Tab-separated table of C-alpha atoms in Angstrom:
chain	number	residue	atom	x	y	z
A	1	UNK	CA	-11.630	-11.421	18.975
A	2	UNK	CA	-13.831	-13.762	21.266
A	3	UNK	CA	-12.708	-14.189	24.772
A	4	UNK	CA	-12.534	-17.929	24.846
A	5	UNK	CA	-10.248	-17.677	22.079
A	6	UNK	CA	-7.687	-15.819	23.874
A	7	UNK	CA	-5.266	-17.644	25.835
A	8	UNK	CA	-5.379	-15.373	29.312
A	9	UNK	CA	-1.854	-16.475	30.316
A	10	UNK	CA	-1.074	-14.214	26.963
A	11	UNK	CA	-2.680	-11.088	29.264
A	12	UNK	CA	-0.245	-11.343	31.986
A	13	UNK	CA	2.331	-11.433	29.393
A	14	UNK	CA	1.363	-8.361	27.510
A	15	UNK	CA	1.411	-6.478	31.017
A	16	UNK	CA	4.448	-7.634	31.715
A	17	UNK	CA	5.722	-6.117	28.386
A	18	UNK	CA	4.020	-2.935	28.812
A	19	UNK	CA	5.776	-2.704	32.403
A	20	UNK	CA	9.020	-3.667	31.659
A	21	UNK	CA	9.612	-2.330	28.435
A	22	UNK	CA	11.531	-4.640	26.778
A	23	UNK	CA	11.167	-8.618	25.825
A	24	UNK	CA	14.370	-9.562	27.379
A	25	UNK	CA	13.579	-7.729	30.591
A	26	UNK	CA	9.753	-9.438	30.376
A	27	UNK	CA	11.023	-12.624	30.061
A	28	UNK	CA	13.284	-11.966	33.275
A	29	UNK	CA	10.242	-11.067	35.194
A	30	UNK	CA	8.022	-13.931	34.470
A	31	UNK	CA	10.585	-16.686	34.506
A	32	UNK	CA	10.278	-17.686	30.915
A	33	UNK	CA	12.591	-17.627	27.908
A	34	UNK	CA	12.890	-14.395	25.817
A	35	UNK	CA	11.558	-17.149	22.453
A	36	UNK	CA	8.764	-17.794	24.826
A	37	UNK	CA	8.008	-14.361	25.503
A	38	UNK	CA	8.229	-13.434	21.658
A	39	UNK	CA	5.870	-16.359	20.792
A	40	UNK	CA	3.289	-15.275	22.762
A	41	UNK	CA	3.613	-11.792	21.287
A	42	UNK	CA	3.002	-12.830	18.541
A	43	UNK	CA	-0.012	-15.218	19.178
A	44	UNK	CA	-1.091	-11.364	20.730
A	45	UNK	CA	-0.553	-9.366	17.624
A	46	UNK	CA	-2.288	-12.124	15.450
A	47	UNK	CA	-5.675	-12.441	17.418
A	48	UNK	CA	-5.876	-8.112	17.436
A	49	UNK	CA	-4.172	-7.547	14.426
A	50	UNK	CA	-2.225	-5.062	15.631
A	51	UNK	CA	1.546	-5.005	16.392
A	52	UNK	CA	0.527	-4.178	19.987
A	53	UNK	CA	4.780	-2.741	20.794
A	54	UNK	CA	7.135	-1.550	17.963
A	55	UNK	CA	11.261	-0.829	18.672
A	56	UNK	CA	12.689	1.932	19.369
A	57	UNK	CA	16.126	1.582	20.061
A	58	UNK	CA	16.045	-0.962	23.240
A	59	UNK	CA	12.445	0.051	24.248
A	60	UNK	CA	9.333	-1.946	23.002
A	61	UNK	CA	6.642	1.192	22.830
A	62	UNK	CA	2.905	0.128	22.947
A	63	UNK	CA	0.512	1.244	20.041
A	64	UNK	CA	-2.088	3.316	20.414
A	65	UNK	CA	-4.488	-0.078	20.552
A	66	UNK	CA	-2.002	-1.245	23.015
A	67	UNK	CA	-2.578	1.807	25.534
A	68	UNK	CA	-6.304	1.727	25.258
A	69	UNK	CA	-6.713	-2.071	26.209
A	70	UNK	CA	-4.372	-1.949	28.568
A	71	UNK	CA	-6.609	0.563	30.381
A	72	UNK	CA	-9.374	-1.225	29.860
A	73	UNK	CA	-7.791	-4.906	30.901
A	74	UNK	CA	-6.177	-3.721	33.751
A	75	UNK	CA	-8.304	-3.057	36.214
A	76	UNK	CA	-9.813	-6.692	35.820
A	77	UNK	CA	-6.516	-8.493	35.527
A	78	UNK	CA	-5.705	-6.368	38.935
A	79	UNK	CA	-8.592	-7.930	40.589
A	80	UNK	CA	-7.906	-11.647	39.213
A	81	UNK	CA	-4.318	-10.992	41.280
A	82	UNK	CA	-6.002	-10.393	43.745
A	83	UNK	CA	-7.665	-12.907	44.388
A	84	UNK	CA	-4.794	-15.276	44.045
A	85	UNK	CA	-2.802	-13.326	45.810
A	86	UNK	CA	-4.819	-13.166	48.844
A	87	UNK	CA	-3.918	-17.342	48.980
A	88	UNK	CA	-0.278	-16.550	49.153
A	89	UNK	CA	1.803	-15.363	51.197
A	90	UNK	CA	5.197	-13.088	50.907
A	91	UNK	CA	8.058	-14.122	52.013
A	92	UNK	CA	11.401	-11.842	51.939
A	93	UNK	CA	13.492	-14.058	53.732
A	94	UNK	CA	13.484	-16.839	51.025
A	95	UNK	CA	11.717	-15.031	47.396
A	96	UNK	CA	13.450	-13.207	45.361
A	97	UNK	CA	11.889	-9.770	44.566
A	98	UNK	CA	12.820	-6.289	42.632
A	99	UNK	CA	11.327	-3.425	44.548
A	100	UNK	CA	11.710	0.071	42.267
A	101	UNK	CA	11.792	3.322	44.352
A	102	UNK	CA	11.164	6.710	42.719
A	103	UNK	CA	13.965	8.857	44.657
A	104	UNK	CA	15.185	12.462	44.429
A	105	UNK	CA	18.999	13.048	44.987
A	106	UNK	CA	18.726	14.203	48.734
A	107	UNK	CA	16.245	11.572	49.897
A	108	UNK	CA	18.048	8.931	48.081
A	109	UNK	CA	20.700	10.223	50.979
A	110	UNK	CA	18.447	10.207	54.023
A	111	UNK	CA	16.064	7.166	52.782
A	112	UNK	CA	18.243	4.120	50.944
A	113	UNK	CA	21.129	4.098	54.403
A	114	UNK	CA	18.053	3.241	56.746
A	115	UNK	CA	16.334	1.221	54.739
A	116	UNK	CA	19.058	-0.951	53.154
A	117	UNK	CA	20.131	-1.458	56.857
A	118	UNK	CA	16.997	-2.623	57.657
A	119	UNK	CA	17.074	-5.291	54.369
A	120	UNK	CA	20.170	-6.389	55.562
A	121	UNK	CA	18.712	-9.849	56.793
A	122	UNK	CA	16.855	-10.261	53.227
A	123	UNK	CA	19.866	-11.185	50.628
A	124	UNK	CA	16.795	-12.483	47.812
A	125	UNK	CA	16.345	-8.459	47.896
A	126	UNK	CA	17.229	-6.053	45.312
A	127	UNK	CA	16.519	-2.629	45.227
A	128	UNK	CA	16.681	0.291	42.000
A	129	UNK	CA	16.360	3.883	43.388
A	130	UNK	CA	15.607	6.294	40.159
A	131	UNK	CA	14.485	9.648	39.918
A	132	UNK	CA	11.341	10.133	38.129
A	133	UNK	CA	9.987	13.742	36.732
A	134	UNK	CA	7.201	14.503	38.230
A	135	UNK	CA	4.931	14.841	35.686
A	136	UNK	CA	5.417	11.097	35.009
A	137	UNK	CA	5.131	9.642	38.284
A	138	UNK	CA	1.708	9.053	38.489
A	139	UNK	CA	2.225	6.950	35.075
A	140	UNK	CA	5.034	5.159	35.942
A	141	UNK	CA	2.992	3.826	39.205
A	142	UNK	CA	0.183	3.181	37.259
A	143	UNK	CA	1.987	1.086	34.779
A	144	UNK	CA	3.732	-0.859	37.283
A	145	UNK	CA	7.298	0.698	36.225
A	146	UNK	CA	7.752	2.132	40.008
A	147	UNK	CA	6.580	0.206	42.930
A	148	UNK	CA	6.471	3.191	45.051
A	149	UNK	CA	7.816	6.954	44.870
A	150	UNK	CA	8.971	9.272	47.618
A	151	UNK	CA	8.601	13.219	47.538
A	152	UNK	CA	7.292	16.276	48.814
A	153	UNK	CA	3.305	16.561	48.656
A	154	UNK	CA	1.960	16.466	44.876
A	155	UNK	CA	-1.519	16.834	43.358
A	156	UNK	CA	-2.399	13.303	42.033
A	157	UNK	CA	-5.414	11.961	41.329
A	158	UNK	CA	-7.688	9.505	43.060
A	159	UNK	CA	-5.927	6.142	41.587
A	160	UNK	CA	-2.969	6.789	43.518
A	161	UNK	CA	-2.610	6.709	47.161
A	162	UNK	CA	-0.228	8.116	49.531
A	163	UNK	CA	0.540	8.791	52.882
A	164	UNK	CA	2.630	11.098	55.153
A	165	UNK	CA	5.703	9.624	55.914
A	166	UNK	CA	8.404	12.442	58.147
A	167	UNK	CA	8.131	16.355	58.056
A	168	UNK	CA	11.611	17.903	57.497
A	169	UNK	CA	12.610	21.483	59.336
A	170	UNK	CA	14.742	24.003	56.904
A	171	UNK	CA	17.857	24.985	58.942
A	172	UNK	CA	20.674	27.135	58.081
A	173	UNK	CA	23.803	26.281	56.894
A	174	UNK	CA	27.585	28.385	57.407
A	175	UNK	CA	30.496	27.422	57.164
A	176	UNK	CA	32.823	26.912	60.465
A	177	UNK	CA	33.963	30.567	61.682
A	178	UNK	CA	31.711	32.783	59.441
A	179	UNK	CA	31.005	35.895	61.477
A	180	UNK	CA	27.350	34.593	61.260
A	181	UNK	CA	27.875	31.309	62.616
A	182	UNK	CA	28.839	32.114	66.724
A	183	UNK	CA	25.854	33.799	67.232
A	184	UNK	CA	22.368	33.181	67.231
A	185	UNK	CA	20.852	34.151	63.620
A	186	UNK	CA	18.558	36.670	63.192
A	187	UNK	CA	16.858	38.316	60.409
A	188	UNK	CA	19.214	41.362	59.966
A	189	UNK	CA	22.158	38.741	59.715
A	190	UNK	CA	19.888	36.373	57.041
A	191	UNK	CA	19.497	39.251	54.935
A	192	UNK	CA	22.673	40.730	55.276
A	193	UNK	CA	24.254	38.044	53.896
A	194	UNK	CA	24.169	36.083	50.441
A	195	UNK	CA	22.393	33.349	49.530
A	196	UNK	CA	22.413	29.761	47.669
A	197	UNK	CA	19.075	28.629	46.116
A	198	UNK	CA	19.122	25.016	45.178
A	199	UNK	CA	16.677	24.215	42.559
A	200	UNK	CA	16.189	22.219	39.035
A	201	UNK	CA	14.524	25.562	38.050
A	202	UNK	CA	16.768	28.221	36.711
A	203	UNK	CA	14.511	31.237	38.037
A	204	UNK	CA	12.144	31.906	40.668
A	205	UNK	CA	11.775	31.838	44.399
A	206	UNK	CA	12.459	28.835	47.054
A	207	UNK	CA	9.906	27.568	49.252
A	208	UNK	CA	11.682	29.568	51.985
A	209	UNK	CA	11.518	32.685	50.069
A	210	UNK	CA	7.308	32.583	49.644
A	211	UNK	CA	7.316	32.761	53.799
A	212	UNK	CA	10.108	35.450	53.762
A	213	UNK	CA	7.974	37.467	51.497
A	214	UNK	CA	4.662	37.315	53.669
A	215	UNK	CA	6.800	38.794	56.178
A	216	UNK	CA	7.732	41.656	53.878
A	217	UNK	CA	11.571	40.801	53.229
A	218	UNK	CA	13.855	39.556	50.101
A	219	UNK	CA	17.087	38.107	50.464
A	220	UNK	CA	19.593	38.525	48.357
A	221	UNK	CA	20.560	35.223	46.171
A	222	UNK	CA	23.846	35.349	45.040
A	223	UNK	CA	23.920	31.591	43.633
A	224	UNK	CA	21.515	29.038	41.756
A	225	UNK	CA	22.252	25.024	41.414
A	226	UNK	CA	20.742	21.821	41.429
A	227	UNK	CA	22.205	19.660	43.431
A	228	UNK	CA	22.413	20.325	47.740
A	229	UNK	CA	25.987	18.566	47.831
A	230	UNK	CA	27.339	20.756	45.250
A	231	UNK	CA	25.714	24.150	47.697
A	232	UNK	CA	26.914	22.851	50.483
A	233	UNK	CA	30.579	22.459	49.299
A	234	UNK	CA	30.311	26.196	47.694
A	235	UNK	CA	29.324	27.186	51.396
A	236	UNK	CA	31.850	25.667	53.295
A	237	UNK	CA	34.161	27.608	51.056
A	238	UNK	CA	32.554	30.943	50.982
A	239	UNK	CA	30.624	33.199	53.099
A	240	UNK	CA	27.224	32.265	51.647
A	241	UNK	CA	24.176	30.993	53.065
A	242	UNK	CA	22.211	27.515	52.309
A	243	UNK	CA	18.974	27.252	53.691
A	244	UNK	CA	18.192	23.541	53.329
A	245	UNK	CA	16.013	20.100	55.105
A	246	UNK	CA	17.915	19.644	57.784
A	247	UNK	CA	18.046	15.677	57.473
A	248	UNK	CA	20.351	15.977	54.834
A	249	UNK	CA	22.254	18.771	56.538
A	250	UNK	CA	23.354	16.782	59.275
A	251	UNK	CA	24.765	13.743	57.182
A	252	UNK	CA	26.528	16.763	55.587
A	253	UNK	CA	27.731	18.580	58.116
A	254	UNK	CA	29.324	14.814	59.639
A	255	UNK	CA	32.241	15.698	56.992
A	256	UNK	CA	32.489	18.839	56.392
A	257	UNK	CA	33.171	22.344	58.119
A	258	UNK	CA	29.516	23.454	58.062
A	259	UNK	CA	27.660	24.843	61.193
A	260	UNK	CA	23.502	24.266	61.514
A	261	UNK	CA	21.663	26.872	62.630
A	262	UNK	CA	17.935	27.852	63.076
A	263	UNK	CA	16.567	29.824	60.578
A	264	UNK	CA	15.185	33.573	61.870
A	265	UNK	CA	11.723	32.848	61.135
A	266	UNK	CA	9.712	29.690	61.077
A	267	UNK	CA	9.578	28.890	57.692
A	268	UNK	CA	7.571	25.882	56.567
A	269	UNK	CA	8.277	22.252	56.953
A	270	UNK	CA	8.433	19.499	54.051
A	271	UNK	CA	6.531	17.248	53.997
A	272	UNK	CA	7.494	13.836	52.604
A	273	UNK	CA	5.240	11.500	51.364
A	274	UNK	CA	5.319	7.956	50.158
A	275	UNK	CA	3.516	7.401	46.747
A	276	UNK	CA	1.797	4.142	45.760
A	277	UNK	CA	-0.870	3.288	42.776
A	278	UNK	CA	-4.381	1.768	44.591
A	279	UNK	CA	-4.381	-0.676	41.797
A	280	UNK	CA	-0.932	-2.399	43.222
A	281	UNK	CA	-1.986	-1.938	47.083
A	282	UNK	CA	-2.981	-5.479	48.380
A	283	UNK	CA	-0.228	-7.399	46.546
A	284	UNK	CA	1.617	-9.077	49.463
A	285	UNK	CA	5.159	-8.229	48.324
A	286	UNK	CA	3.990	-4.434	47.956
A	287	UNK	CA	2.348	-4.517	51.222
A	288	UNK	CA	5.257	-5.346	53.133
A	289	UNK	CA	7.956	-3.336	51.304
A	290	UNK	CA	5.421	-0.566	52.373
A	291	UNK	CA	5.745	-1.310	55.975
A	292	UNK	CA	9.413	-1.067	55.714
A	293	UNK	CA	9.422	1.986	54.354
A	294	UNK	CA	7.318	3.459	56.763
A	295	UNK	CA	9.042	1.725	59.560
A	296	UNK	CA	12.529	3.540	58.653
A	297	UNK	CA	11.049	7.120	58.542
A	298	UNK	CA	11.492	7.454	62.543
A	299	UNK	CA	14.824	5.187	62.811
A	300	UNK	CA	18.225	6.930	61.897
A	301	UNK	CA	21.463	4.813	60.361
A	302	UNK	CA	23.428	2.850	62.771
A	303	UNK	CA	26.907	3.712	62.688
């Protein structure tokens, strides 16, 4: 298994497997027929005498083998990158380029209108927005599946890097001509009232309700979903409460019956960070998709 046997064109290919998945989508990404692609998967499996990826439906899954060299390889086919890419420069205007965002429902809302307005002027551009669990985030970054991911604050570990990108208030949400909504709210009308929780969760409290229980009160939740569009359509028919970011409740409340109001305490704020893996962080393309994304956090959709 000597080095100066191996081909090292064959390494970029086997990453490029690993990332994508799939032979046909590999041979997409590197420019190169999917025959080509299986040849040199195969030249791979011969000099470790392993099968390296086995099917599974319409995934290629690494071995076990597979996963530990790619851990190992990685970090110095990273650096080889590089150093080549620190010779070339990215162009947006005239390369063509996939960018894959990690995106919960309600940012895809706020996020993807400001920043495909601001990609407008880059047609070689295309964009996937997916929602990634959590607990696999920090994998798919590392395996170059997601370019970047966008979410509240998470524990990660020291490979991946992010930064603060916008803090969103919670407001209030009623529907137009609820006896709560024509006067300023206060805590006896909050808990008076009935409540929607929205969370993937199916018990527990909201982030609202850990600061409404340091200050010694419980509202009363008369609803649980997942989804803040589906809440805020059950408000605007009812006379139950959404406590919500409020970035999202104003693109709501553009078309639909809904009044914002401040909440009767200050609750806490989300904050929304951008997620990158340090491995990833000086390749040209990256870098600048990263500057767009923090450029749109502070400019709101044009109408």
């Amino acid at each position: 298994m000597a080095l100066n046997r191996l081909d090292l064109n064959l390494l970029h290919v086997f990453d490029t497997i690993y990332r994508e998945g799939s032979l046909t989508r590999a041979a997409r990404a590197l420019h190169l027929t999917q025959p080509a692609v299986s040849h040199s998967l195969s030249r791979l499996r011969e000099h470790f005498d392993d099968p390296l990826f086995t099917r599974q439906g319409n995934q290629m899954v690494p071995t076990p083998l597979a996963r530990r060299f790619l851990e190992t390889m990685r970090p110095g086919l990273t650096q080889i990158q590089g150093a080549v890419n620190q010779f070339h420069a990215f162009d947006p205007a005239t390369q063509r380029k996939t960018y894959s965002l990690g995106l919960r429902d309600i940012l895809e809302s706020t996020f993807l209108p400001r920043l495909m307005q601001r990609l407008e002027v880059y047609p070689e551009l295309e964009i996937v927005s997916q929602r990634i669990a959590r607990r696999d985030m920090e994998t798919q970054l590392a395996a170059g599946k997601l370019d970047f991911a966008v979410d509240v604050l998470l524990p990660v570990s020291n490979q991946t890097s992010h930064e603060l990108l916008q803090r969103d208030r919670l407001v209030v949400l009623a529907r137009e001509g609820h006896p709560l909504a024509e006067a300023t709210l206060d805590m006896e009308g909050y808990l008076s009232a009935k409540h929607v929780l929205v969370s993937s969760r199916t018990e527990g409290p909201g982030i609202e309700d850990f600061e409404l229980s340091r200050l010694g009160v419980q509202r009363s939740i008369r609803l649980r979903c997942q989804h803040y569009y589906a809440a805020c359509r059950v408000v605007e028919s009812s006379d139950l409460l959404l406590t919500m970011p409020e970035a999202y409740a104003r693109i709501i409340a553009e078309r639909a019956n809904i009044r914002i109001m401040n909440p009767p305490a200050d609750l806490p704020s989300l904050d929304v960070h951008l997620y990158w893996h340090k491995a990833y962080e000086k390749e040209p393309a990256l870098v600048w998709f990263r500057e767009q994304l923090t450029a749109i956090t502070n400019t709101p959709p044009q109408p």
